Short mmCIF file of C-alpha atoms and ligand atoms in Angstrom, two decimals:
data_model
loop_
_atom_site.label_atom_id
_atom_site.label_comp_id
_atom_site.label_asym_id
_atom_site.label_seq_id
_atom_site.Cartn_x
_atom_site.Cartn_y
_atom_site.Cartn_z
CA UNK A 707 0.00 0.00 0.00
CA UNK A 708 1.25 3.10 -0.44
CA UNK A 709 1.77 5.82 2.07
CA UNK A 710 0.44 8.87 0.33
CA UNK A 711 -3.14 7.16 -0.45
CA UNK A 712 -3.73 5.83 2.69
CA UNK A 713 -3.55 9.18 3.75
CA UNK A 714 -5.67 10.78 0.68
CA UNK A 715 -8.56 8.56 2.17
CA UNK A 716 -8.14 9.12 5.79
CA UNK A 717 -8.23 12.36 5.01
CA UNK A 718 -11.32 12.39 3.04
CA UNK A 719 -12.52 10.28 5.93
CA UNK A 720 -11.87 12.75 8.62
CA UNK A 721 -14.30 15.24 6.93
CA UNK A 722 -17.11 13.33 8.07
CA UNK A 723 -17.80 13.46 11.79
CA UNK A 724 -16.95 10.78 14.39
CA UNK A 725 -18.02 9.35 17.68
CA UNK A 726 -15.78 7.56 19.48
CA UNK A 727 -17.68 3.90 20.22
CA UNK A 728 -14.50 1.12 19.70
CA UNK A 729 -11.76 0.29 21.07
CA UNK A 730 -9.24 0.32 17.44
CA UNK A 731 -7.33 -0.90 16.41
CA UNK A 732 -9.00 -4.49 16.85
CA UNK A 733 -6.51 -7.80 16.86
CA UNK A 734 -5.27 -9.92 14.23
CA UNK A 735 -4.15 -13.15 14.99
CA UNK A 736 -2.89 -16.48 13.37
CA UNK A 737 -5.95 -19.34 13.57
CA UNK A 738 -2.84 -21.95 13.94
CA UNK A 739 -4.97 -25.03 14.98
CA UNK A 740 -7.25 -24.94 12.11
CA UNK A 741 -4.66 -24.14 9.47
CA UNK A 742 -2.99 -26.81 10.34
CA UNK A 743 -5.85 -28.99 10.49
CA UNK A 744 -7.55 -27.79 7.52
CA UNK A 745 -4.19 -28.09 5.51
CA UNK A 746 -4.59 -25.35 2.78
CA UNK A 747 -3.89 -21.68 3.03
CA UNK A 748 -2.49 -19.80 6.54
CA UNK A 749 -5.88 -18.60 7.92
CA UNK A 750 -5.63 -15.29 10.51
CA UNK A 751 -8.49 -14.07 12.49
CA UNK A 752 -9.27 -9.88 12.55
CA UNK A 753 -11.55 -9.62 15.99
CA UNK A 754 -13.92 -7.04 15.37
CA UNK A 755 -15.91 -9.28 17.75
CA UNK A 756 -13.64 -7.32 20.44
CA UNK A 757 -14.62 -3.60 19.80
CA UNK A 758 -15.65 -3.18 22.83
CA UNK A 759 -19.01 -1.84 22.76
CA UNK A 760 -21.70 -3.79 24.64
CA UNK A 761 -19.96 -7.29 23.48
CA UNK A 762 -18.36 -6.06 20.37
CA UNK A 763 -18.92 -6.42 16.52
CA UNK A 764 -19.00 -4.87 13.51
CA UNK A 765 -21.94 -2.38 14.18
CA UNK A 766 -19.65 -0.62 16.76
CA UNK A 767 -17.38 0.95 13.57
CA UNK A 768 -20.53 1.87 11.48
CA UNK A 769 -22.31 3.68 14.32
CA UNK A 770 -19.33 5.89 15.01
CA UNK A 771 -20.42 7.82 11.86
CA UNK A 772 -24.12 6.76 12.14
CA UNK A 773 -24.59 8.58 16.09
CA UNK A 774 -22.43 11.41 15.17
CA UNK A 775 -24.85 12.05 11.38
CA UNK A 776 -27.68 12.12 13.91
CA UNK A 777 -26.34 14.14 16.66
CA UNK A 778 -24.89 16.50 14.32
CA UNK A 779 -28.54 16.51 12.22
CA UNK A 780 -30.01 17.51 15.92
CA UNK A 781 -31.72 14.42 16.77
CA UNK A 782 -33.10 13.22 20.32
CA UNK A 783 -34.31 9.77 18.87
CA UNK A 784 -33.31 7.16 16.79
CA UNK A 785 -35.04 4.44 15.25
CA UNK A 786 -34.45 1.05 13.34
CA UNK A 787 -35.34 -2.58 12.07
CA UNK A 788 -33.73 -5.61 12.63
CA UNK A 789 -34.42 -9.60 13.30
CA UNK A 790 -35.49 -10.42 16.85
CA UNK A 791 -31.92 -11.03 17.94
CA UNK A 792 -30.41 -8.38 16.11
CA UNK A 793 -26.80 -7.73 16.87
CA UNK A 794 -26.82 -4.59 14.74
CA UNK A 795 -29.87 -3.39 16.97
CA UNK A 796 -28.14 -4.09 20.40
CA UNK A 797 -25.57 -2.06 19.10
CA UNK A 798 -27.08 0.68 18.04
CA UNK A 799 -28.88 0.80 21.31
CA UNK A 800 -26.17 0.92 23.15
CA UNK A 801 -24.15 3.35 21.16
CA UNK A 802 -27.26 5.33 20.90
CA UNK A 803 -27.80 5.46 25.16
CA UNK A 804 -24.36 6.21 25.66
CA UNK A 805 -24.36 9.35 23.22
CA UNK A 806 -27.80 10.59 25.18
CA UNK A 807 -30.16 9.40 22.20
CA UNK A 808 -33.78 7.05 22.64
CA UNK A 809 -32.91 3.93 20.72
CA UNK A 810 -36.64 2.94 19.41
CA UNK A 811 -36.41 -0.88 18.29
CA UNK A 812 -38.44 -2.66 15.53
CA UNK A 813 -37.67 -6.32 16.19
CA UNK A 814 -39.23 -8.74 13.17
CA UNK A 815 -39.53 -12.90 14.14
CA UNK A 816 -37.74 -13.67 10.80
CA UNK A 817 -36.91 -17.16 12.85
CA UNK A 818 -38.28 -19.21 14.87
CA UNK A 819 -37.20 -18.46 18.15
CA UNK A 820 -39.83 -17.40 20.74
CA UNK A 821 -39.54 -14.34 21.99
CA UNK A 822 -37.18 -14.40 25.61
CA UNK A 823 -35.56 -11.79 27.27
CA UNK A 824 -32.07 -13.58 26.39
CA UNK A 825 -29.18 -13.25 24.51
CA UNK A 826 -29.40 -9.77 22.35
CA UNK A 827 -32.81 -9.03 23.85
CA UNK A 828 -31.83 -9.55 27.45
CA UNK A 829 -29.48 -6.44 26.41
CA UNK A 830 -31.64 -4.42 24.75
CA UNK A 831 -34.16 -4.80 27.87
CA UNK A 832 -31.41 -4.06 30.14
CA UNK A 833 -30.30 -0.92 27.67
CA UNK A 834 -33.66 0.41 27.82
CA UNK A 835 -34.51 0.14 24.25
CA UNK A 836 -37.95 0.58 23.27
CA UNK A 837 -39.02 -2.36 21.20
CA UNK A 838 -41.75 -3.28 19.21
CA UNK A 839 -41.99 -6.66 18.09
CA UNK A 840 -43.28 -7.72 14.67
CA UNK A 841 -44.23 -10.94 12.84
CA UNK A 842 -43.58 -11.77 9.22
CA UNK A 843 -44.14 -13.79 6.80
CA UNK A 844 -40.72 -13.70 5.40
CA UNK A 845 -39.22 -16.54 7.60
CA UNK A 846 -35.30 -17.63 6.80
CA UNK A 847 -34.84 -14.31 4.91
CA UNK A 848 -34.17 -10.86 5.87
CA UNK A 849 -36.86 -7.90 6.08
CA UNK A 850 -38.43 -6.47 2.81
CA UNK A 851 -36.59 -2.97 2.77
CA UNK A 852 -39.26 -0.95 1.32
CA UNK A 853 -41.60 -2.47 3.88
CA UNK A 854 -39.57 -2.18 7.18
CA UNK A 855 -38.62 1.64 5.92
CA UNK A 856 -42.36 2.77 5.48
CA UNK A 857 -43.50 1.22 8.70
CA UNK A 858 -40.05 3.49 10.23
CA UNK A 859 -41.22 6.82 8.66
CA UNK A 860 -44.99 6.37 10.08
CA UNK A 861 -43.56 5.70 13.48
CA UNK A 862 -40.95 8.70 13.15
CA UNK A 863 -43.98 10.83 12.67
CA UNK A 864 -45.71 9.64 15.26
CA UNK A 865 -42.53 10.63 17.26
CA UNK A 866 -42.59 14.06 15.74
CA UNK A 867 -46.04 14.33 16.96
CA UNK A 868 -44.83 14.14 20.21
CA UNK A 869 -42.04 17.04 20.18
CA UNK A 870 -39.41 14.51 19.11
CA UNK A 871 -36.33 14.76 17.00
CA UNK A 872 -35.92 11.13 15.31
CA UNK A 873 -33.30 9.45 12.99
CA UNK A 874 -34.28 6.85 10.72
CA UNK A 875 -31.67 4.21 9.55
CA UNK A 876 -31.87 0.98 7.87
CA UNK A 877 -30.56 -2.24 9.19
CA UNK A 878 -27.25 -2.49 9.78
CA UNK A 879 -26.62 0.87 8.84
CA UNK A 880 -26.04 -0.15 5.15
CA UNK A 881 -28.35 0.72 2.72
CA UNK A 882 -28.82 5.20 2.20
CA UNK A 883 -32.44 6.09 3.20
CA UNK A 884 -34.41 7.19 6.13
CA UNK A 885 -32.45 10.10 7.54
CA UNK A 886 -28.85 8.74 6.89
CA UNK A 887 -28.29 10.22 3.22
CA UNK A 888 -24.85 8.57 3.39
CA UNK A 889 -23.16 5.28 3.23
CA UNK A 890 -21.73 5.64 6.61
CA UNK A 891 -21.71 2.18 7.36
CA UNK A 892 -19.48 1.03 4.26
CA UNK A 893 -17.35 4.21 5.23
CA UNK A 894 -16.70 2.72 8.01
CA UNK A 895 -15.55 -0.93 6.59
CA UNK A 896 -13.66 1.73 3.67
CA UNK A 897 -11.49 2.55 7.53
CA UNK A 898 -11.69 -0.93 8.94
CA UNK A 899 -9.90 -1.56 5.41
CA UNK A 900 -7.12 1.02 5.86
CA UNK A 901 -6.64 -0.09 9.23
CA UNK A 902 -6.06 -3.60 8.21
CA UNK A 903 -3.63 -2.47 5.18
CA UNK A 904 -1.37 -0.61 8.10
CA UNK A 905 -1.72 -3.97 10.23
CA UNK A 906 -0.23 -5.96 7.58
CA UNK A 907 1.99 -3.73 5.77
CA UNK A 908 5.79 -5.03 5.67
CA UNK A 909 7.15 -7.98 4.31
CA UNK A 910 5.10 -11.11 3.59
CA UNK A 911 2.67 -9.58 5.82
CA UNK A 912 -0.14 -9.08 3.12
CA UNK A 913 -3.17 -11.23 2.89
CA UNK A 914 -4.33 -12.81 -0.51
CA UNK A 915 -8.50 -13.25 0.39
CA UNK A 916 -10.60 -11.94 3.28
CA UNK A 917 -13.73 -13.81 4.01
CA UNK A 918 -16.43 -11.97 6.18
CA UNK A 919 -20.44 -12.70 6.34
CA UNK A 920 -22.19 -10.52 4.45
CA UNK A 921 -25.55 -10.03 5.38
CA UNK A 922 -27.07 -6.13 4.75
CA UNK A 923 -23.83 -5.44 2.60
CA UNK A 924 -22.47 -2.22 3.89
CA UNK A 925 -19.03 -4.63 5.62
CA UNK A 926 -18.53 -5.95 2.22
CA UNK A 927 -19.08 -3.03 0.41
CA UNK A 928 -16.39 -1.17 2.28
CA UNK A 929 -13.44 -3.42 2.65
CA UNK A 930 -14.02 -3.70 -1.33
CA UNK A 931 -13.70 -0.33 -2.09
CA UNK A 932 -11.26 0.61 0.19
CA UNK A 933 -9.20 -2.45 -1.11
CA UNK A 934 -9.37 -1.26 -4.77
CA UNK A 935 -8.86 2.41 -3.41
CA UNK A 936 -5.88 1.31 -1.86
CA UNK A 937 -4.40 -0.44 -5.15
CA UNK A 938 -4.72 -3.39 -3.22
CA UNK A 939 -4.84 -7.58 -4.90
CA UNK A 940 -7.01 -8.44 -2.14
CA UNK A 941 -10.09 -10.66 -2.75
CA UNK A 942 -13.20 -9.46 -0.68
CA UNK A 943 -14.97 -12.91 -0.19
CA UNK A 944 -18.87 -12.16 1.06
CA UNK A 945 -20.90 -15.36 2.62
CA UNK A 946 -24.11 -14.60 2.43
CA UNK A 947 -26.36 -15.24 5.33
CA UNK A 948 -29.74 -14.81 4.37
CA UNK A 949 -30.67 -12.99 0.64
CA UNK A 950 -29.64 -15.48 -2.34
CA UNK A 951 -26.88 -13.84 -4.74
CA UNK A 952 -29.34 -12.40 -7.65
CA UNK A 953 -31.15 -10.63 -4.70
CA UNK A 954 -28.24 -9.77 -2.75
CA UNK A 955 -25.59 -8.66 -5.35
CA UNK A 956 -27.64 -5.33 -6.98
CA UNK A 957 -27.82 -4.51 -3.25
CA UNK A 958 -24.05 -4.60 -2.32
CA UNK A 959 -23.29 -2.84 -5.59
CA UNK A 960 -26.00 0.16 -5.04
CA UNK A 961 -23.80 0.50 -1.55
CA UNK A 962 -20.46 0.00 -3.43
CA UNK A 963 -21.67 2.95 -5.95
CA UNK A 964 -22.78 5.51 -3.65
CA UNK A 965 -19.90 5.07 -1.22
CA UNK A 966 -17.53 5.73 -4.41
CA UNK A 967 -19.97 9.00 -5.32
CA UNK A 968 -19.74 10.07 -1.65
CA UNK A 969 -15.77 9.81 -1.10
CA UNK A 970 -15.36 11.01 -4.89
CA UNK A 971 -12.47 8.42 -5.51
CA UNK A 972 -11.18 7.00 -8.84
CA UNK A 973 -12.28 3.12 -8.32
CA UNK A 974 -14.04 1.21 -10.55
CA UNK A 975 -15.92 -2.28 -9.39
CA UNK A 976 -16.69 -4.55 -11.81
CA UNK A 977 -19.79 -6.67 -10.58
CA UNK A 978 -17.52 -9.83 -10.76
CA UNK A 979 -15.39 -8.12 -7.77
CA UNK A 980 -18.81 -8.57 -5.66
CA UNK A 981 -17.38 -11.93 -4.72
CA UNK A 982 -20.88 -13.67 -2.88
CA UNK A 983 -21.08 -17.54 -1.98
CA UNK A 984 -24.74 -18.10 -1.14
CA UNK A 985 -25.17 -21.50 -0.76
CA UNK A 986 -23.78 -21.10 2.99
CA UNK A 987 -27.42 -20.05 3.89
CA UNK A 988 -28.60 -23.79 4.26
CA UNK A 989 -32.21 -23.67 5.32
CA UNK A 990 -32.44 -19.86 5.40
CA UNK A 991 -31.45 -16.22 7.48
CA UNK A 992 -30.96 -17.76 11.58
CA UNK A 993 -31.84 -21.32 11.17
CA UNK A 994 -29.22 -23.11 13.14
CA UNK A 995 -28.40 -26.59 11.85
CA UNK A 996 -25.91 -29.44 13.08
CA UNK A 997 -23.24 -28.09 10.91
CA UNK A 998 -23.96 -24.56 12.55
CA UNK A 999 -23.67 -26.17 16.06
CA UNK A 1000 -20.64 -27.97 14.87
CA UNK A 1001 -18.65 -25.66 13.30
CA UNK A 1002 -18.84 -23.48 16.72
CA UNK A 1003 -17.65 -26.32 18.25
CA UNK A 1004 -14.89 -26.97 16.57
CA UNK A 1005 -13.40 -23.23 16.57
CA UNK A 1006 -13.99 -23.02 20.04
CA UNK A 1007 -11.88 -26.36 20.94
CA UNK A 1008 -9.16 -25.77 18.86
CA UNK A 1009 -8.78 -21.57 18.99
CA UNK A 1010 -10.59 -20.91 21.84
CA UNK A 1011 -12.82 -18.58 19.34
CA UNK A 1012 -16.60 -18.18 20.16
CA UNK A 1013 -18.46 -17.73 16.83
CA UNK A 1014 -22.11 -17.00 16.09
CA UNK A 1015 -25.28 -18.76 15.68
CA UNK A 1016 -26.31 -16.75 12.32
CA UNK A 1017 -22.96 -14.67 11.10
CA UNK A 1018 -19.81 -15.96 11.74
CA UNK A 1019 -20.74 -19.75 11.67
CA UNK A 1020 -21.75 -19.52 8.57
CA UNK A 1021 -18.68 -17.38 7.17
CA UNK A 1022 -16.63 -19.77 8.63
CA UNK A 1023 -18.63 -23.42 7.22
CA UNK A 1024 -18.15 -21.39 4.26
CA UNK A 1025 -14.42 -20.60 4.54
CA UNK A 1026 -13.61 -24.38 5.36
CA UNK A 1027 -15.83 -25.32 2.57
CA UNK A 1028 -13.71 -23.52 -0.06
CA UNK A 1029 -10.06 -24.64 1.60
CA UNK A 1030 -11.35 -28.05 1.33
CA UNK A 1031 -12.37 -27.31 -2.19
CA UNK A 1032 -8.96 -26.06 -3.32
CA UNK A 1033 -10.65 -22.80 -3.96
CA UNK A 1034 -7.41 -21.36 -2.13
CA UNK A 1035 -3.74 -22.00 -3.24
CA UNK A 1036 -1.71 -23.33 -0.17
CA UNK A 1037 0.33 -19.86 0.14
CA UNK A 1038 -2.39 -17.68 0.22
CA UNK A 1039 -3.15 -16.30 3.16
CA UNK A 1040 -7.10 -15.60 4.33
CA UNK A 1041 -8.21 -12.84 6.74
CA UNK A 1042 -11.05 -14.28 8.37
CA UNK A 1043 -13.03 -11.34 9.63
CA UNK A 1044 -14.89 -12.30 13.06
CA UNK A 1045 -17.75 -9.74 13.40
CA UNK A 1046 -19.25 -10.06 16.18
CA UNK A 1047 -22.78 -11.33 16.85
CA UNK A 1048 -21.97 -14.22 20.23
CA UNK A 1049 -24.54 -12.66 22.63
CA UNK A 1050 -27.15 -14.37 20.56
CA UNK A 1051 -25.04 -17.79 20.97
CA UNK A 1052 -27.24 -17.88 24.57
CA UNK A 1053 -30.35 -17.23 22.51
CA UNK A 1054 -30.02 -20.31 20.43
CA UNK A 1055 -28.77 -22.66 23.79
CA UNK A 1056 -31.42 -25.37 23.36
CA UNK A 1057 -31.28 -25.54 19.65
CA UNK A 1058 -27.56 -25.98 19.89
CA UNK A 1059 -27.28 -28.73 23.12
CA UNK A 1060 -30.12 -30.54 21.18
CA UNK A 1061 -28.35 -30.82 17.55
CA UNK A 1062 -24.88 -31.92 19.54
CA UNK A 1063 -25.86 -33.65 22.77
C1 LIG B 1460 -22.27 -10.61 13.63
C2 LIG B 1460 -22.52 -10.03 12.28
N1 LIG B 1460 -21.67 -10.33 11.29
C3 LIG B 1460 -21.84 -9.86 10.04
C4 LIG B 1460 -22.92 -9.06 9.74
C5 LIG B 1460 -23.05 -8.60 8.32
O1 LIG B 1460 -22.63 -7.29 8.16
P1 LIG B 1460 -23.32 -6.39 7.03
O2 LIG B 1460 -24.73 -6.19 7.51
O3 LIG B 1460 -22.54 -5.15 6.99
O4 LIG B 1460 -23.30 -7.16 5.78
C6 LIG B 1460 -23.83 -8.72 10.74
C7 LIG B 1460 -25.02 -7.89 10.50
O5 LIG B 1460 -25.74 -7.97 9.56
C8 LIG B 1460 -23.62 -9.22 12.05
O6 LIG B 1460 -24.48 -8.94 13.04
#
């Protein structure tokens, strides 16, 4: 990487305010059990699972443009849409209490899990987020956008109504709309990718492939254009987790777009650079299966690494699936990105001592 355009884009980054929310920068690490056992490329772990806010993850670097667009728009509210065990929705809750904003909640049962003040929603409740819990029909996928984003606005007037000041923003903080007229989340994963580029610049300290989950797109979207800003050979490897590729792709490149309008850089990404495996989603968006259940298992006995029920596992069964089907050359070396997501490990308890008692 070199020097001067790192510093172009952290520059262009620092015009956009910041809160301060994680603790940066995060780990990297060697996964030395598994590469061994696995046999194919040197696999590292970045812990973004370790950011520090209310259990860590990837939400923590979005929101630290996301709170600061709403404080700085004059907001005393802020409101958004998630699954029932929504890690971007603790989060933002948190972040959103500790900056002296109302975090209002709009929790869809896109699985089947009963609703239980545990795991994600123990901390919301214990947060004081204001939640309002919806069914769908939509089971095993994620929330229609235009849906969940009309049901927002009516509630943000109701808010207005009231004398309040509220913030909409879509899940995960990815897709522009509501009140956040930016991609701040992929800005953020644009400085999670310059941070990684410092991390590993010297000799042989570059990685060939990161693999991350990719579920609302704005994580993917960023570490791929910040990659290509930074003249960077590194493949950006999405799992998806609930939307199937056709659906998914158009989505990650609308974020990919915008992000390059906002920052006004020279990139270009051609739609066969939106690197998506879909076929990781199983049985759909949160259903935990045995190879779910196992795969946990097996990174926690031989790294000592607790991955999620409905991210990580599922980035990583589809990591090992592509070492063990050559899809790496044995002297690349693959950034696994952990991003967060293990309070909702607790939700999922009797599903998971079930499938592996
Ligand atoms: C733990 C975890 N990992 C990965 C993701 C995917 O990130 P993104 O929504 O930016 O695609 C999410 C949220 O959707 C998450 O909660």
């Amino acid at each position: 990487m070199k020097k001067y355009i790192s510093e172009v884009i952290e520059e262009k980054l620092a015009r956009f305010p910041q809160v301060k929310l994680a603790s940066l920068p995060t780990p990297i690490a060697k996964l030395e059990n598994l590469s061994q056992e696995l046999g194919g490329p040197e696999i590292l772990v970045k812990r973004d699972d370790l950011t520090g806010l209310a259990f860590g993850g990837n939400k923590s670097r979005k929101l630290e443009f996301i709170i600061a667009d709403a404080l700085k728009k004059g907001a005393d509210t802020i409101i958004t849409w998630a699954s029932l065990q929504s890690n971007w929705c603790l989060q933002l809750a948190a972040a959103a209490r500790k900056h002296g904003l109302r975090p209002i909640l709009v929790l869809f049962q896109t699985y089947d899990l009963p609703f239980s003040y545990d795991g994600n929603l123990l901390l919301d409740f214990l947060v004081e987020a204001e939640i309002q819990v919806r069914e769908t029909k939509e089971k095993g996928k994620s929330v229609n956008q235009e849906k969940a984003f009309s049901l927002l606005k009516e509630i943000a007037e109701e808010e207005k109504k009231k004398g309040k000041k509220p913030y909409v923003v879509s899940v995960g903080g990815s897709a522009t709309g509501g009140d956040m007229d930016r991609p701040l989340g992929a800005l953020a994963y644009l400085k999670a990718m310059v941070e990684i580029a410092e991390q590993l610049s010297g000799v042989n300290k570059k990685v060939s492939h990161i693999v991350i989950a990719s579920g609302s797109g704005a994580t993917q979207a960023g570490l791929l254009v910040g990659a290509k800003a930074l003249g960077l050979e590194t493949e950006i490897i999405g799992i998806c987790v609930s939307d199937k590729k056709e659906e998914f792709l158009p989505q990650v490149k609308a974020i990919v777009l915008k992000l390059i309008e906002t920052l006004q850089i020279e990139v270009e990404i051609d739609d066969r650079e939106i690197i998506l495996f879909d076929e990781y989603i199983r049985e759909g968006y949160g259903v935990v299966n045995k190879e779910v259940a196992e795969v946990i298992r097996l990174v926690l006995k031989r790294e000592g690494l607790v991955l999620d029920p409905v991210y990580t596992s599922k980035a990583m069964i589809g990591l090992i699936d592509l070492v063990k089907k050559g899809y790496f050359a044995s002297k690349d070396r693959v950034l696994f990105i952990h991003t967060g997501g293990t309070p909702a490990l607790f939700a999922f308890k009797n599903r998971l001592v079930e499938l592996l008692k």
